Coordinates of C-alpha atoms and ligand atoms in Angstrom, one line a residue:
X19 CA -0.8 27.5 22.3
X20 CA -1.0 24.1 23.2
X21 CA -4.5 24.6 24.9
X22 CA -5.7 26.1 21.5
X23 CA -4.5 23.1 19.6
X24 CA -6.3 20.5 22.1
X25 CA -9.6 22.7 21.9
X26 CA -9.8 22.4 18.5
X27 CA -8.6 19.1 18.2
X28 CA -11.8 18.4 21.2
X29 CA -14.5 19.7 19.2
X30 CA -17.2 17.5 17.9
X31 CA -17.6 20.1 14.6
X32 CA -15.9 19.2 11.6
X33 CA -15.6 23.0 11.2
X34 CA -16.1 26.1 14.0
X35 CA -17.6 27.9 10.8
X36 CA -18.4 27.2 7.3
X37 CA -18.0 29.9 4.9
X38 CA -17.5 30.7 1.5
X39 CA -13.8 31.0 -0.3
X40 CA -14.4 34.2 -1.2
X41 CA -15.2 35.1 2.8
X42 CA -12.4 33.7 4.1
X43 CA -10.2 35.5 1.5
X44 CA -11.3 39.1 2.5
X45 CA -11.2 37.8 6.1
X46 CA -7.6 37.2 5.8
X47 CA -5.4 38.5 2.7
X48 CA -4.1 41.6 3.8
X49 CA -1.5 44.1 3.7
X50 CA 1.4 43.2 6.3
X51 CA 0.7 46.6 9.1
X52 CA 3.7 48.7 9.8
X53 CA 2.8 48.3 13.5
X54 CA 4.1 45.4 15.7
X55 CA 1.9 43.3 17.6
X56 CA 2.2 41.2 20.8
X57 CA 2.4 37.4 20.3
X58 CA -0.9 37.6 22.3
X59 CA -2.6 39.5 20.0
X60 CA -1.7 37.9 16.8
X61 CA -2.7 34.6 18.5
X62 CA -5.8 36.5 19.4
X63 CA -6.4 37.1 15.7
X64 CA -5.2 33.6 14.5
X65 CA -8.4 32.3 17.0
X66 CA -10.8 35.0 15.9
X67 CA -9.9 34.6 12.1
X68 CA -8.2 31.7 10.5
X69 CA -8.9 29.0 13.1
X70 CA -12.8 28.7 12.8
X71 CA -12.7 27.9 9.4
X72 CA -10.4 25.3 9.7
X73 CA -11.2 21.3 8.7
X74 CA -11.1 19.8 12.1
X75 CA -9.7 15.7 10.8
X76 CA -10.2 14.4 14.4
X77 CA -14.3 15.6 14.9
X78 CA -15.5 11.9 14.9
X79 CA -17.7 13.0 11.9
X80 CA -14.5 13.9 9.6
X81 CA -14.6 10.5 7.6
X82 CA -13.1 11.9 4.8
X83 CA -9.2 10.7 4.5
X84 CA -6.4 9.2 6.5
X85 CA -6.0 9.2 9.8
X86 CA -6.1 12.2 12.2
X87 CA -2.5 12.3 13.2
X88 CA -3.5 12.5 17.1
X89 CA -1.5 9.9 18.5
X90 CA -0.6 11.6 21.4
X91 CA 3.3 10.6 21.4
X92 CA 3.5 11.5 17.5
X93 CA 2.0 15.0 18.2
X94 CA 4.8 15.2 20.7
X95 CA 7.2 14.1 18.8
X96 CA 6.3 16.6 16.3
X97 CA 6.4 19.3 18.8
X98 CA 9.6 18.1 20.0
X99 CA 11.1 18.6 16.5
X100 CA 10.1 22.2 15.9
X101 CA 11.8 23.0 19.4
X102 CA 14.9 21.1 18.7
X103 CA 15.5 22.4 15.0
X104 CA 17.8 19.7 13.3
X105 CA 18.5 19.7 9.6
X106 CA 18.7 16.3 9.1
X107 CA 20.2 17.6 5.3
X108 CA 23.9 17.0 7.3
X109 CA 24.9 15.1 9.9
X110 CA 28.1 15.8 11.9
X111 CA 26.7 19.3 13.7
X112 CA 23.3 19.7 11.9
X113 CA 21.8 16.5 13.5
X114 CA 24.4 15.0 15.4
X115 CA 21.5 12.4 16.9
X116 CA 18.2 13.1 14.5
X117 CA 20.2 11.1 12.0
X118 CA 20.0 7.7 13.6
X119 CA 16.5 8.2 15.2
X120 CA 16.0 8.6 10.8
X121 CA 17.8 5.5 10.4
X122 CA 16.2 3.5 13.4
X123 CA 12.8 4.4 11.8
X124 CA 14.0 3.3 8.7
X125 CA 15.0 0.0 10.0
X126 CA 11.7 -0.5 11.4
X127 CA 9.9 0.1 8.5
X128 CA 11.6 -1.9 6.2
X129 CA 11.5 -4.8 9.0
X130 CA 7.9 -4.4 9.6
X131 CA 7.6 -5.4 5.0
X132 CA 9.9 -8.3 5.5
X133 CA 12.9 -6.1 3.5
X134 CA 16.2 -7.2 4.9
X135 CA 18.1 -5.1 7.5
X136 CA 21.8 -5.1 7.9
X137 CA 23.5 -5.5 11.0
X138 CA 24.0 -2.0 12.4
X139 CA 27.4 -2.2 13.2
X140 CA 27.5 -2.3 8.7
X141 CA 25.5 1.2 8.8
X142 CA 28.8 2.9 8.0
X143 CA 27.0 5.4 5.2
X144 CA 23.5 6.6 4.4
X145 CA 23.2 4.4 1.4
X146 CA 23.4 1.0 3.8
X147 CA 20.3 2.3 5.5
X148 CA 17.7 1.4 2.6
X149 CA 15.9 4.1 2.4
X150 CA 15.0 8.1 2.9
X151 CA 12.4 10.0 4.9
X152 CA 10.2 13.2 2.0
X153 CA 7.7 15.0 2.9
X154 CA 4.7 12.8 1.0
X155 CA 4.3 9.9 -1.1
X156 CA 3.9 12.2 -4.1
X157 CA 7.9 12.9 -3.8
X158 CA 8.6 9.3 -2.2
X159 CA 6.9 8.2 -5.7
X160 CA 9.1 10.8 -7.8
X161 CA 12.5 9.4 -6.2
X162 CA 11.2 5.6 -7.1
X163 CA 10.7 6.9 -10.9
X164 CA 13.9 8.5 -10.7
X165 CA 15.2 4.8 -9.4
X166 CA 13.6 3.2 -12.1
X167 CA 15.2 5.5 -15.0
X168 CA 18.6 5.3 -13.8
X169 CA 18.3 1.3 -13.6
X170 CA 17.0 1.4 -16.9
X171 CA 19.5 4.0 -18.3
X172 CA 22.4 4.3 -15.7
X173 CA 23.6 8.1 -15.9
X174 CA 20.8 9.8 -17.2
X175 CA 21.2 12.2 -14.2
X176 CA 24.1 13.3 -16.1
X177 CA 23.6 12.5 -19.7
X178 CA 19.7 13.4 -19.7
X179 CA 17.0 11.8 -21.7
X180 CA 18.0 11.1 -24.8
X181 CA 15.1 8.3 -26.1
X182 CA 12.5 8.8 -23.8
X183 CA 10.6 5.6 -25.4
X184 CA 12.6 3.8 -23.5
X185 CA 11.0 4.9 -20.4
X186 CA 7.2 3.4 -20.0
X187 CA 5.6 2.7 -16.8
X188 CA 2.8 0.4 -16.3
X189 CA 0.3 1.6 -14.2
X190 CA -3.4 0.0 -13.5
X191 CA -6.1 1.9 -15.3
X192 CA -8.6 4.4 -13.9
X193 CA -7.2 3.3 -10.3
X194 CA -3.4 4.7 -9.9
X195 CA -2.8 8.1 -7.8
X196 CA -1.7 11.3 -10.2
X197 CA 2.1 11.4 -8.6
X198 CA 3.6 8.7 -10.8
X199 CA 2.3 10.0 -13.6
X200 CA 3.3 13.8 -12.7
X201 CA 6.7 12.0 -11.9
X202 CA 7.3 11.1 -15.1
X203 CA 6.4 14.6 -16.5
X204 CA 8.9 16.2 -13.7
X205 CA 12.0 13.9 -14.2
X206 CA 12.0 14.2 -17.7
X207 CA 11.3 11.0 -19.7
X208 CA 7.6 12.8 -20.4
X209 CA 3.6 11.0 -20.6
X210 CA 5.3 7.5 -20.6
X211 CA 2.3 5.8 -18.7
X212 CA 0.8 2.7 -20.0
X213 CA -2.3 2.1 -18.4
X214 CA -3.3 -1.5 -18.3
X215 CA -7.1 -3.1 -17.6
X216 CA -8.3 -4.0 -13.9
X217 CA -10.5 -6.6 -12.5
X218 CA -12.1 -5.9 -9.1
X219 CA -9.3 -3.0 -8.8
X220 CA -6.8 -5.2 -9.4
X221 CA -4.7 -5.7 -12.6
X222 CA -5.9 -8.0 -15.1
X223 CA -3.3 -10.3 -15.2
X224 CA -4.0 -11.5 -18.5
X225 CA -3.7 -8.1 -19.7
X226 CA -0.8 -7.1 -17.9
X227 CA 1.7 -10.3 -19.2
X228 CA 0.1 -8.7 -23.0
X229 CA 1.5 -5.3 -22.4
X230 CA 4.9 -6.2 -20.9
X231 CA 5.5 -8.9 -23.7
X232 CA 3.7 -5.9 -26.6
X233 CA 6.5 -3.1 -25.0
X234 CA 9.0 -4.9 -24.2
X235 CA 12.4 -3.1 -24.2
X236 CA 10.3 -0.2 -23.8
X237 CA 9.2 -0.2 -20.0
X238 CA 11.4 1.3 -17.2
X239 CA 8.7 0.1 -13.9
X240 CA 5.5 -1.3 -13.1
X241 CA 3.8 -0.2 -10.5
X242 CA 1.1 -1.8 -8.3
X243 CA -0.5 -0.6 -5.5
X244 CA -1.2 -2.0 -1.9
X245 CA -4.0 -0.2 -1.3
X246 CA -5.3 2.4 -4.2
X247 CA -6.1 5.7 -3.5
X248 CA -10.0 5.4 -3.7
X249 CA -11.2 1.7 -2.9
X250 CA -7.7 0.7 -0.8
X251 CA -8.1 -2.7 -2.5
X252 CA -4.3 -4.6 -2.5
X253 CA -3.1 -6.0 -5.5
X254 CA -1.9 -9.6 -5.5
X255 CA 1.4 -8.4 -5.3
X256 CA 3.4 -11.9 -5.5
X257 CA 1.3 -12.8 -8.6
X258 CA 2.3 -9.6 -10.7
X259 CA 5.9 -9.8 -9.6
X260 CA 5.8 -13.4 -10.9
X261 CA 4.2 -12.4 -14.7
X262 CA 6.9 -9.3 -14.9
X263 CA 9.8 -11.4 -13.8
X264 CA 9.0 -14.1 -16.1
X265 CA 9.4 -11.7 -19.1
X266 CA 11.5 -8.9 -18.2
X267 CA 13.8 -9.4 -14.7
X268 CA 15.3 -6.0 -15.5
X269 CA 12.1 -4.0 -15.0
X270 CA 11.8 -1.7 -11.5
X271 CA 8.9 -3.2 -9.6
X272 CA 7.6 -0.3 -7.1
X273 CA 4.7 -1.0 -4.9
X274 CA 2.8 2.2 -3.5
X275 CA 2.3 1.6 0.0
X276 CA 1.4 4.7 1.3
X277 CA -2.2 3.1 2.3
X278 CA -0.8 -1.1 2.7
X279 CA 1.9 -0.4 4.7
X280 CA -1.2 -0.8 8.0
X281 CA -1.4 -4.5 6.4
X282 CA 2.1 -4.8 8.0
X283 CA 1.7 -4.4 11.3
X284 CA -0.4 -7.3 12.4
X285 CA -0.7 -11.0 11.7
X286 CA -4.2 -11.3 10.8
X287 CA -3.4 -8.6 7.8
X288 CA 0.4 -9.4 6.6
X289 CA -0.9 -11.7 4.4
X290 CA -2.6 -9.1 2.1
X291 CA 1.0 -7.8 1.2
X292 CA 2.4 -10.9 0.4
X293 CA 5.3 -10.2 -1.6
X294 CA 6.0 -7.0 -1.2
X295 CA 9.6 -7.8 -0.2
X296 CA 10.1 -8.7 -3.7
X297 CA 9.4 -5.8 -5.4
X298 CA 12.8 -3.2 -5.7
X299 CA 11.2 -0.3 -3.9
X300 CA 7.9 0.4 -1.8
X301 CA 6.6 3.5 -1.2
X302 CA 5.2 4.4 2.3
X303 CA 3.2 6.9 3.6
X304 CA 2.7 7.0 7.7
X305 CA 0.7 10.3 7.4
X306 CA -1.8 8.6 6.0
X307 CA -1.9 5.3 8.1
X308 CA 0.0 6.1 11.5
X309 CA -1.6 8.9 13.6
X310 CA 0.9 11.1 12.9
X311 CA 0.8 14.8 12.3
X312 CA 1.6 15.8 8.3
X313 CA 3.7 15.5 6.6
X314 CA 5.9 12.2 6.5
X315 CA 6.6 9.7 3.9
X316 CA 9.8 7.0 3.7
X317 CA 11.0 5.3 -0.1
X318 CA 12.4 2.0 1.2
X319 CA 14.6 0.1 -1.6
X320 CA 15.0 -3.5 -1.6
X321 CA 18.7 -3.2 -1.9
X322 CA 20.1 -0.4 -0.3
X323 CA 23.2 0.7 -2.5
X324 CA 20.4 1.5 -5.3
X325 CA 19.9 4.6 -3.8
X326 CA 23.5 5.7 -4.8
X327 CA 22.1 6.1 -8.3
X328 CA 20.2 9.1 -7.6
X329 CA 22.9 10.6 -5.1
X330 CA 23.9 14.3 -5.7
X331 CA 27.1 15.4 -4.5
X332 CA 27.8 19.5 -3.2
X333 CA 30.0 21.1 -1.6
X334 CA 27.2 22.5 0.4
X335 CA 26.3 19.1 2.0
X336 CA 28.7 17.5 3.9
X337 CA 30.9 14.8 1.7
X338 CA 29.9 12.7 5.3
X339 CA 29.3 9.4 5.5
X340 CA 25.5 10.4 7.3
X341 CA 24.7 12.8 5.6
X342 CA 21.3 12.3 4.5
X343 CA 21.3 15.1 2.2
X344 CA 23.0 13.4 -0.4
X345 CA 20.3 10.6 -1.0
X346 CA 16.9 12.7 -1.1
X347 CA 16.7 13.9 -4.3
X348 CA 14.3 17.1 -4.3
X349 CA 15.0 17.9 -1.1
X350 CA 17.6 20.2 0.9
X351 CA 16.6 21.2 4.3
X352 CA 14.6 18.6 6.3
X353 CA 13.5 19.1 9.6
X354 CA 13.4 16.2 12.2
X355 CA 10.0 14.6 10.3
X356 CA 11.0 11.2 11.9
X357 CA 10.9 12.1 15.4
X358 CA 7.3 12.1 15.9
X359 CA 7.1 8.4 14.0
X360 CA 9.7 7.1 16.1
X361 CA 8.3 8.4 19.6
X362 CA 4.2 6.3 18.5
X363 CA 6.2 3.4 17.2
X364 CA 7.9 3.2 20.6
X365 CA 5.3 4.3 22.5
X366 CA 2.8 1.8 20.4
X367 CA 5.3 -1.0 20.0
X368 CA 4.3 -4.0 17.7
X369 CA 1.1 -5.3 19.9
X370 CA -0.1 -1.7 19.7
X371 CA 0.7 -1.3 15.8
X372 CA -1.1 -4.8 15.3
X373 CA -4.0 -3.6 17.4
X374 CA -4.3 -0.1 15.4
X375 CA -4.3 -2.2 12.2
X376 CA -6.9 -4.6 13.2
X377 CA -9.0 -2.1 15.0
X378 CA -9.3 0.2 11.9
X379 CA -10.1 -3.1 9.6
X380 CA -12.9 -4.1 11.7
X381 CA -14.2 -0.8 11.7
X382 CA -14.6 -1.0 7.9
X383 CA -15.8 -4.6 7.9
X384 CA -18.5 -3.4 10.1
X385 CA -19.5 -0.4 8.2
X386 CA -20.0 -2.9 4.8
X387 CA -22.2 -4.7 7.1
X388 CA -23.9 -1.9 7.6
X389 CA -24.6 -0.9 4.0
X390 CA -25.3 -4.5 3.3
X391 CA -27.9 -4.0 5.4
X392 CA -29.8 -0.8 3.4
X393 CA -32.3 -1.2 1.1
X394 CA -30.7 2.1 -1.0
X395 CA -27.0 1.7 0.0
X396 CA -25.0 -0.1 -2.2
X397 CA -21.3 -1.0 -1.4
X398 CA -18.7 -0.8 -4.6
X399 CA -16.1 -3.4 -3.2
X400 CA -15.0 -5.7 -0.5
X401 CA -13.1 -4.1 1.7
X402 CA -9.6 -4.7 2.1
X403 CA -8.5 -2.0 4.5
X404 CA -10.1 0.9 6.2
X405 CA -12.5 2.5 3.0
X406 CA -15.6 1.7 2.1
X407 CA -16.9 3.3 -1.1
X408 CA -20.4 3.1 -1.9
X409 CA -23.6 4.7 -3.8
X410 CA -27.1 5.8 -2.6
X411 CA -29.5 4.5 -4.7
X412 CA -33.0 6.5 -5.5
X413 CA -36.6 4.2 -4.6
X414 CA -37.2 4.5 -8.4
X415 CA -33.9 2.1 -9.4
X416 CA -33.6 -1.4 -8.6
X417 CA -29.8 -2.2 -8.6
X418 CA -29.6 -4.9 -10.7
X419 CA -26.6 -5.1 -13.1
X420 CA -26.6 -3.9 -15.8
X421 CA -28.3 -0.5 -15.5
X422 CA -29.0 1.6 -18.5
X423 CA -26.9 4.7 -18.9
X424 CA -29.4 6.7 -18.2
X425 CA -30.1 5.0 -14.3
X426 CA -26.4 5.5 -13.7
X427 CA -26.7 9.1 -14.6
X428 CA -29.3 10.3 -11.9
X429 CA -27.1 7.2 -9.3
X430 CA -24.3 9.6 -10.0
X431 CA -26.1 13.1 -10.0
X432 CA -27.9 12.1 -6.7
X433 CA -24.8 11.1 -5.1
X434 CA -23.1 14.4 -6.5
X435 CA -25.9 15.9 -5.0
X436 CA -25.2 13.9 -1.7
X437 CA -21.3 15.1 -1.5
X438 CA -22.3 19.0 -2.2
X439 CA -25.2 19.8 0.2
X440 CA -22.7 17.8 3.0
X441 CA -19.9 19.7 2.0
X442 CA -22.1 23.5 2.1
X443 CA -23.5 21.9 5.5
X444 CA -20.3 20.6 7.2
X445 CA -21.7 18.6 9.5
X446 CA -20.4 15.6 7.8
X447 CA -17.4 14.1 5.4
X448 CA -17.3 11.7 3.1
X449 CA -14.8 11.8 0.6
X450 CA -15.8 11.7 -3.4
X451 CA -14.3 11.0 -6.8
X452 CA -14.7 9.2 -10.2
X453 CA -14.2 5.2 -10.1
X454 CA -14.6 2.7 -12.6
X455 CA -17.9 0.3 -11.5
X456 CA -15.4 -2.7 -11.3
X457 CA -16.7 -5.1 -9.2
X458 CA -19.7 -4.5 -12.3
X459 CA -22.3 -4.0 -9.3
X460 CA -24.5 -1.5 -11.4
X461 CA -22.8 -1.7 -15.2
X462 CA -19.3 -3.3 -15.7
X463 CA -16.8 -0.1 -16.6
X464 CA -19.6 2.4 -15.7
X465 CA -17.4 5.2 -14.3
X466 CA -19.2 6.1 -10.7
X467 CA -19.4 9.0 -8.6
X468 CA -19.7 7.2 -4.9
X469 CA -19.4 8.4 -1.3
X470 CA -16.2 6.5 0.7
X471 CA -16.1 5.9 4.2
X472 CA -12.8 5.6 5.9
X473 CA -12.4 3.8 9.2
X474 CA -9.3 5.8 10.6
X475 CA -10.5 7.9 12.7
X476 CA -10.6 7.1 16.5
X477 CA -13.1 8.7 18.0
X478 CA -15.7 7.8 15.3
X479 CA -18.3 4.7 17.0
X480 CA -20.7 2.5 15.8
X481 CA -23.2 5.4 16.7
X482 CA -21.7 8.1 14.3
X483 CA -21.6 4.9 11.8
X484 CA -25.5 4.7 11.8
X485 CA -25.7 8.3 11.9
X486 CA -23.8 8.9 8.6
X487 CA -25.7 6.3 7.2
X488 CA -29.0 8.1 8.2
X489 CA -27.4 11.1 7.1
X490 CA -26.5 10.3 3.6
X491 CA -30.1 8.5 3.5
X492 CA -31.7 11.5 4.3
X493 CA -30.0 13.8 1.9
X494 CA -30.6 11.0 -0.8
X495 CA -34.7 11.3 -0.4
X496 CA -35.1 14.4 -0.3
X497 CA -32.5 14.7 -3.4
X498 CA -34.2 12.1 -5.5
X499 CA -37.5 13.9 -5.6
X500 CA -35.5 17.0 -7.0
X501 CA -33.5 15.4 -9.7
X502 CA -35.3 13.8 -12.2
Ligands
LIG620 C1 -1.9 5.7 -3.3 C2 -1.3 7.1 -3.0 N1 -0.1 7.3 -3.4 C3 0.5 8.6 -3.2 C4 -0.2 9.6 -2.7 C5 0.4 10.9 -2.5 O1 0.7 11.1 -1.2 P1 1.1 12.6 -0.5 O2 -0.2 13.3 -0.6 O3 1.5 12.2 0.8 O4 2.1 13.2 -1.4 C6 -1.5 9.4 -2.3 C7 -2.3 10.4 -1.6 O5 -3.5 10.4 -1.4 C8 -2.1 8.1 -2.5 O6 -3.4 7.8 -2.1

């Protein structure tokens, strides 16, 4: 099994073999057989079947999201935890140890942001830890909201809405990730989100101090994010606690870290996150930014007892002091997702972290050099992390801001074009989606359709760099003759 996993893992394909949805459908949903089968053979069909067609994140030509999650102690780690089978839902005889490996993670992670650990000898209950381990940032984000309307409105666990105008969230416009706003939807308080201008993928400050002062009373959060789901940009995260303070102190802060938290580890970087110990809760996501296998996300809270707020109690989970259970709201069962974290932070230690960090920065630095370089590549932003989103643009346009509408409709069909014939052929991945031109580099507020190059993955050299960029070049000419 394990010389299955490596062989994939080893391959330089992004996929063993591309085929149609429809294929791989009639390949594999089928009626369970009445006959048994030996572990070999069903492994046999697993190979034969549903393995070629899988997305292969480690081929040094996947540059499509996070990391690969191949750090070879994670991966152990992870392997570890499916052997060992803890429940970290209890604590007493469902994870008598998994439970403080949770916690020493915990601690790290909230050391690493500059939040304040207790001594440990004071960890006398899960809620002096500071913060839980989910599954992804999408439910790390639905526990902060949940944060945010019980500070707001203590007991609406128990009360439920009753004047959900009560509940806004401030969110950057045209930038934020969908899981706050699902939140919202899910925990009740409805489509409270009050989207607020950006500058260079940033919040307009300006505009920001207008709509806290315009709703006062009215907002439960604002969120910023260290490192947005599409550029990774980092919002000046000092300077937006300091304009919400000054109005309203009551109002959750919640930074989205599930991309910043890499900023953390390393001296150079720390400074991007500059106040992040401020805010009330951060949201981190080390599936995305650590070389660990999915799935694995931690809410850390500023002050720990906040977490009590959103506490259920059963007479199914332990009424024990450890017992995790009772602070992970969403969530019964969890396996030992921390294991695999704690075993590359050990294994890495802070040098290593600081090197991963820098290493993965460079990368990107290097690749905007690259582009710079192009005559038809044009890079959308300065790059604060590890992405790099940029446009191809056809011989026939020069990029000089403004562009008519019309030039920034066949920049955005050639680059659709671009992301489709890469996606049919596979050899490739660059990630695509809608962004706001905010940076104005072809029309101020144009609404884009780029390619974005991430710089996580490890085996991915300055080779493959010029490659891509040959690639996508390639695609673009022969595209630009077609679309007219
Ligand atoms: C900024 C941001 N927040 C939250 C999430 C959700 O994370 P997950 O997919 O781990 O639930 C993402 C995922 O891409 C993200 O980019």
């Amino acid at each position: 099994m394990v010389d299955v996993g490596m062989r994939f893992k080893l391959q330089q394909d992004i996929f063993g073999k591309r085929l149609p949805p429809e294929r791989i459908r009639d390949l594999l949903v089928f009626e369970l057989p009445r006959e048994s089968s030996t572990l070999d053979a069903v492994l046999e069909s697993f190979e034969r079947t549903a393995l070629p067609p899988c997305k292969n994140e480690a081929s040094p030509r996947f540059l499509g999201f996070g990391d690969t999650g191949d750090d070879p102690a994670a991966l152990a780690g992870g392997l570890l935890a499916l052997f060992t089978q803890q429940n970290l839902i209890n604590q007493s005889f469902d994870s008598p140890s998994a439970t403080f490996v949770e916690i020493a993670v915990l601690r790290w992670l909230r050391d690493l942001l500059g939040y304040d650990n207790p001594p440990v000898a004071d960890i006398r209950t899960v809620w002096d830890v500071g913060g839980v381990i989910t599954h992804g940032g999408t439910t790390s984000n639905a526990a902060a909201m949940m944060l945010a309307r019980e500070h707001k409105e203590p007991e609406t666990m128990h009360g439920g809405v009753r004047n959900p105008g009560q509940f806004g969230v401030i969110v950057p416009r045209g930038i934020g990730h969908y899981s706050v706003k699902s939140s919202l939807t899910w925990i009740g308080v409805g489509d409270q989100a009050i989207e607020v201008d950006t500058r260079t993928f940033r919040y307009d400050l300006v505009e920001l101090e207008r709509a806290v002062r315009r709703h006062r009373g009215q907002i439960m959060a604002v969120i910023a994010y260290a490192g947005d789901s599409r550029t990774q940009t980092v919002e000046h995260l000092r300077r937006v606690h300091d304009v919400v303070r000054a109005i309203d102190p009551r109002i959750w802060l919640h930074v989205d870290a599930c991309w910043g938290l890499v900023a953390a580890f390393s001296d150079q970087l720390r400074h991007l996150i500059d106040g992040i110990s401020e805010f009330d809760s951060v949201t981190v996501d080390p599936h995305k930014v650590m070389a660990v296998p999915y799935s694995l996300s931690a809410l850390l809270v500023r002050e720990p007892s906040s977490l009590r707020a959103v506490s259920s109690y059963s007479d199914l989970i332990m009424q024990e002091d450890y017992a995790f259970g009772q602070v992970t709201p969403f969530i019964g069962t969890k396996g030992w997702l921390s294991l695999k974290l704690w075993m590359m932070m050990l294994s890495r230690g802070r040098a290593g972290l600081a090197a991963l960090a820098e290493h993965r920065v460079n990368k990107a630095r290097r690749f905007a050099a690259l582009l710079d370089e192009h005559p038809r590549l044009l890079r959308l932003h300065e790059p604060d992390l590890a992405a790099v989103a940029f446009v191809y643009v056809p011989s026939d346009i020069r990029p000089e801001p403004p562009l008519p509408e019309q030039h920034i409709a066949r920049i955005n069909e050639v680059n659709q074009g671009i992301h489709e014939r890469m996606l049919a052929e596979g050899t490739w991945y660059l990630h695509q989606f809608s962004l706001p031109d905010d940076h104005g580099r072809l029309r101020a507020g144009a609404t884009l359709y780029p390619l974005r190059f991430m710089a996580n993955n490890p085996r991915t050299t300055e080779a493959h760099m010029a490659q891509v960029i040959d690639y996508v070049t390639k695609l673009g000419g022969e595209l630009e003759g077609d679309i007219r």
